[in-house]
Amino acid sequence: MPFENLPDLVPVLPEIFLALVIMSLLMFGVFQRGGRAETDVNTFRVISWMAVVTLIVTPLLVLSLAGSTLIGFGGLFISDPFSVFCKILVLIGSAGSLVMARNFLEEHDMARFEYPVLVVFATLGMLMMISANDLISLYMGLEMQSLSLYVIAAFRRDDTRSTEAGLKYFVLGAVASGMFLYGASLIYGFAGTTNFTILEQVLQRDTQDEYGQSLGIIFGIVFILSALAFKVSAVPFHMWTPDVYEGAPTPVTALFAIAPKIAALALFMRVMVGPFGDLISEWRQIIIFISVGSMLLGALAAINQRNIKRMMAYSSISHVGFALMGLAVGHDSGIRAILVYLTIYLFMNIGTFACILAMRRGGVMVEAIDELAGLGKTHPLMAAAMTVFMFSMAGIPPLAGFFGKLYIFLSVIQAELYLLAVIGVLTSVVGSFYYLRVIRLMYFEDPDEPLDRPVSREISLIATLAGLVTVLFFLYPDFLVLSAATASSALFLN
Amino acid sequence: MIEALAFYIFSSIAVAAAFMVISARNPVHSVLFLILTFFNVAGMFVILGAEFLAMILVVVYVGAVAVLFMFVVMMLDINFVELRQGFLNYLPIGSLIGLVMLIELATLFGSWVVTPVIANRGLMPTPSPDITTNTHALGNIVYTHYVYLFQAAGMILLVAMIGAIVLTHRNRPGVKKQDIGRQLNRNPANSVEIRKVEIGKGI
């Protein structure tokens, strides 16, 4: 056997580790003697904790690759500071949502061991997306992530809303995949390659100037952009988000709002500024359009919502709009701002969803925003945490959310996109209305019937941690900003 | 000469059979015509020198997919005539959209410029058939160059399998299952009983 032909496996270590863990957890679960409810729940618990430990160990493996750019499998796979940064965010998000899920799943009769396995599968797909250096490997990662998410959206299979959410997500996601493949085939047809590094050389500005713009490439970019906009739920492709967020079981919604968003935005950045970076004049207007659209719709449509999961769906749409503003800037400072924004978004969202998961009455989940009325009197600590997250999302200083927006606006103004910045600030003001309404409900209304106490330990732990990060971020922002700067500069090395 | 003749025979039969697939009234005939199309396309692959693809087409598409279609058609009993009823009503608007897309495609291809960078790359990847066989070249691509994608595809199929089981498998009580262990553990002592039956009486 020719060992010198073995591919270099070092850059792919975290992915290989996750894949091996998935398969062993699966085997462990399958060979557990099932059938009785208690043993099933026990298996679920064990596998769930093992999955959480795996997701906490993997960042260490990822970190061991930090600081260098490694390319594996003949250019299909890349590990650079950018991918390390985004992978750690994704892993934190997945681990957090898995920890929060345990209690909910056990109480709602969904404690089957496939859930943590599928979450780790989705995470593996996200890592592969972030590290993709080729349109084919990008597609593979995207599909692995999406397929696992379709299944867990419908995980509560006896509930019509959950199955509807899964089906809706699946059908629309399949359409988006089709668009992506069509765009990728156009790019391949017109550029002769799917590899990002070579695409970047082929599409360089000088060759473009010499031979003119190729319409086919632009066509392909637009298709790929639409597919990615679907995955991050940016505006013309956002329709699935509120329904899926509302229908899916709440821990699944928490996962949807955090990890896949970060992974898809990371992908968005890599594809746009990497291979298509020199064509920025072609795609910038599209990004500006979807960014403005997402911010406007996210701010206006959330006002009328009664269901807190729907409200969070619109909130996430507007957050994506803000992040995409940084992409419209197109160079180093914009990408850095997005990375800072995403990190803060991660902690705010984990915390908010921890609070949402604690909204239970008589052991059953309640989802209406009005149920939060009087929370300040019945659950002062939870109300305080929720207040921190809502203020932070609205962007009130000195909470973390303010800094996220600050860096984005700074980079947008540096790039002289003044109109975009003005629209961003205005929608941010409109958006703060519905965040503040939650706070008003909690402190200035009387409770009908208090929510359940005590809140489970894992959920309060996560809410506390996320709350501390959100509140204390302003003391030491340098660490995050500096590492985001290292990560973003990796995208612009050549 | 013979090659051209074979090409025309294969291609004309393939086109005609493909047309019959969508126009035959009986869905079973449609599937049979589909199989005929596959065979002829496989023949064309052989002419092109892609013998591996030809064999795969016959094995996978004729052997598995077409037979699967046949099962579905026979078991589901879908009334295709009913499905096709609105066809003529939508024909004008359908053909209009088709025309628009055709024009769009034409403008797209009209503006096709090939830069030398790309032209050079386009010539590179295919090895000549004199050096290596089809099977060898494909194997080299799938299992050596694209091993990462091959493994990833395997993982995706695993997700699909888990998903199908998670969403549809239920533990139903009272279903009789074959338990091989129990079957093998039986012995005459506890499963056969010998009784003396008196003549003229039952047990």
XYZ file of C-alpha atoms in Angstrom, chain A residues 12 19 22-23 26 35 73 76-77 112 114 117-118 121 124 128 136-137 140 143-144 147-148 151 154-155 157-158 182 186 189-193 198 202 207 211 215-216 219, chain B residues 104-105 107-109 111-118 121-122 125 144-153 155-160 162-171:
84
model
C -9.417 17.779 8.891
C -17.515 11.843 12.456
C -21.108 10.305 15.709
C -20.689 6.749 14.540
C -24.925 5.836 17.084
C -38.377 -0.643 24.201
C -7.360 16.953 -0.025
C -11.039 20.771 -1.372
C -10.611 21.728 2.263
C -34.730 9.604 21.754
C -31.074 10.190 17.699
C -26.587 12.386 17.189
C -28.378 14.464 14.563
C -24.230 15.572 12.460
C -20.190 18.388 11.399
C -17.406 21.311 6.616
C -18.429 20.726 -4.332
C -17.225 20.432 -0.746
C -21.598 18.533 0.639
C -26.478 19.293 2.481
C -25.255 17.402 5.509
C -30.601 17.285 5.956
C -29.996 16.830 9.680
C -35.119 15.860 10.417
C -39.868 17.427 12.375
C -38.542 15.575 15.406
C -43.467 13.678 14.737
C -46.893 13.421 16.392
C -27.538 25.678 -10.969
C -22.811 28.021 -14.456
C -19.092 26.094 -17.103
C -17.784 29.610 -17.490
C -14.710 29.482 -15.279
C -13.647 25.879 -15.840
C -13.080 25.157 -12.164
C -8.212 28.932 -8.769
C -9.386 33.249 -12.941
C -8.254 39.338 -16.616
C -11.583 40.195 -21.654
C -22.302 37.330 -18.026
C -22.447 33.632 -17.164
C -25.542 34.792 -13.486
C -32.582 34.198 -22.201
C -30.334 31.186 -22.632
C -28.415 35.750 -24.964
C -26.389 34.091 -22.250
C -24.518 31.838 -24.643
C -21.976 36.482 -24.640
C -19.760 33.506 -23.891
C -16.135 34.605 -23.831
C -13.440 32.074 -23.050
C -10.313 33.599 -21.584
C -7.069 31.745 -22.270
C -6.612 31.032 -18.555
C -9.828 29.068 -18.582
C -7.548 24.633 -17.626
C -10.380 23.086 -19.596
C -8.259 17.140 -16.497
C -8.147 9.280 -4.471
C -8.734 12.877 -5.505
C -12.246 13.175 -4.151
C -12.003 10.805 -1.195
C -13.135 13.619 1.095
C -16.307 14.131 -0.917
C -16.846 10.393 -1.176
C -16.733 10.015 2.592
C -18.903 13.098 3.059
C -21.488 11.636 0.692
C -22.111 10.491 5.915
C -24.984 12.293 4.186
C -26.533 8.959 3.268
C -26.170 7.908 6.896
C -28.058 11.056 7.957
C -30.778 10.218 5.457
C -31.217 7.904 10.479
C -33.759 10.543 9.465
C -36.031 8.036 7.780
C -35.893 5.742 10.800
C -36.405 8.525 13.347
C -39.396 9.946 11.550
C -41.209 6.754 10.661
C -40.177 3.868 12.901
C -42.577 3.046 15.714
C -42.525 0.307 18.292
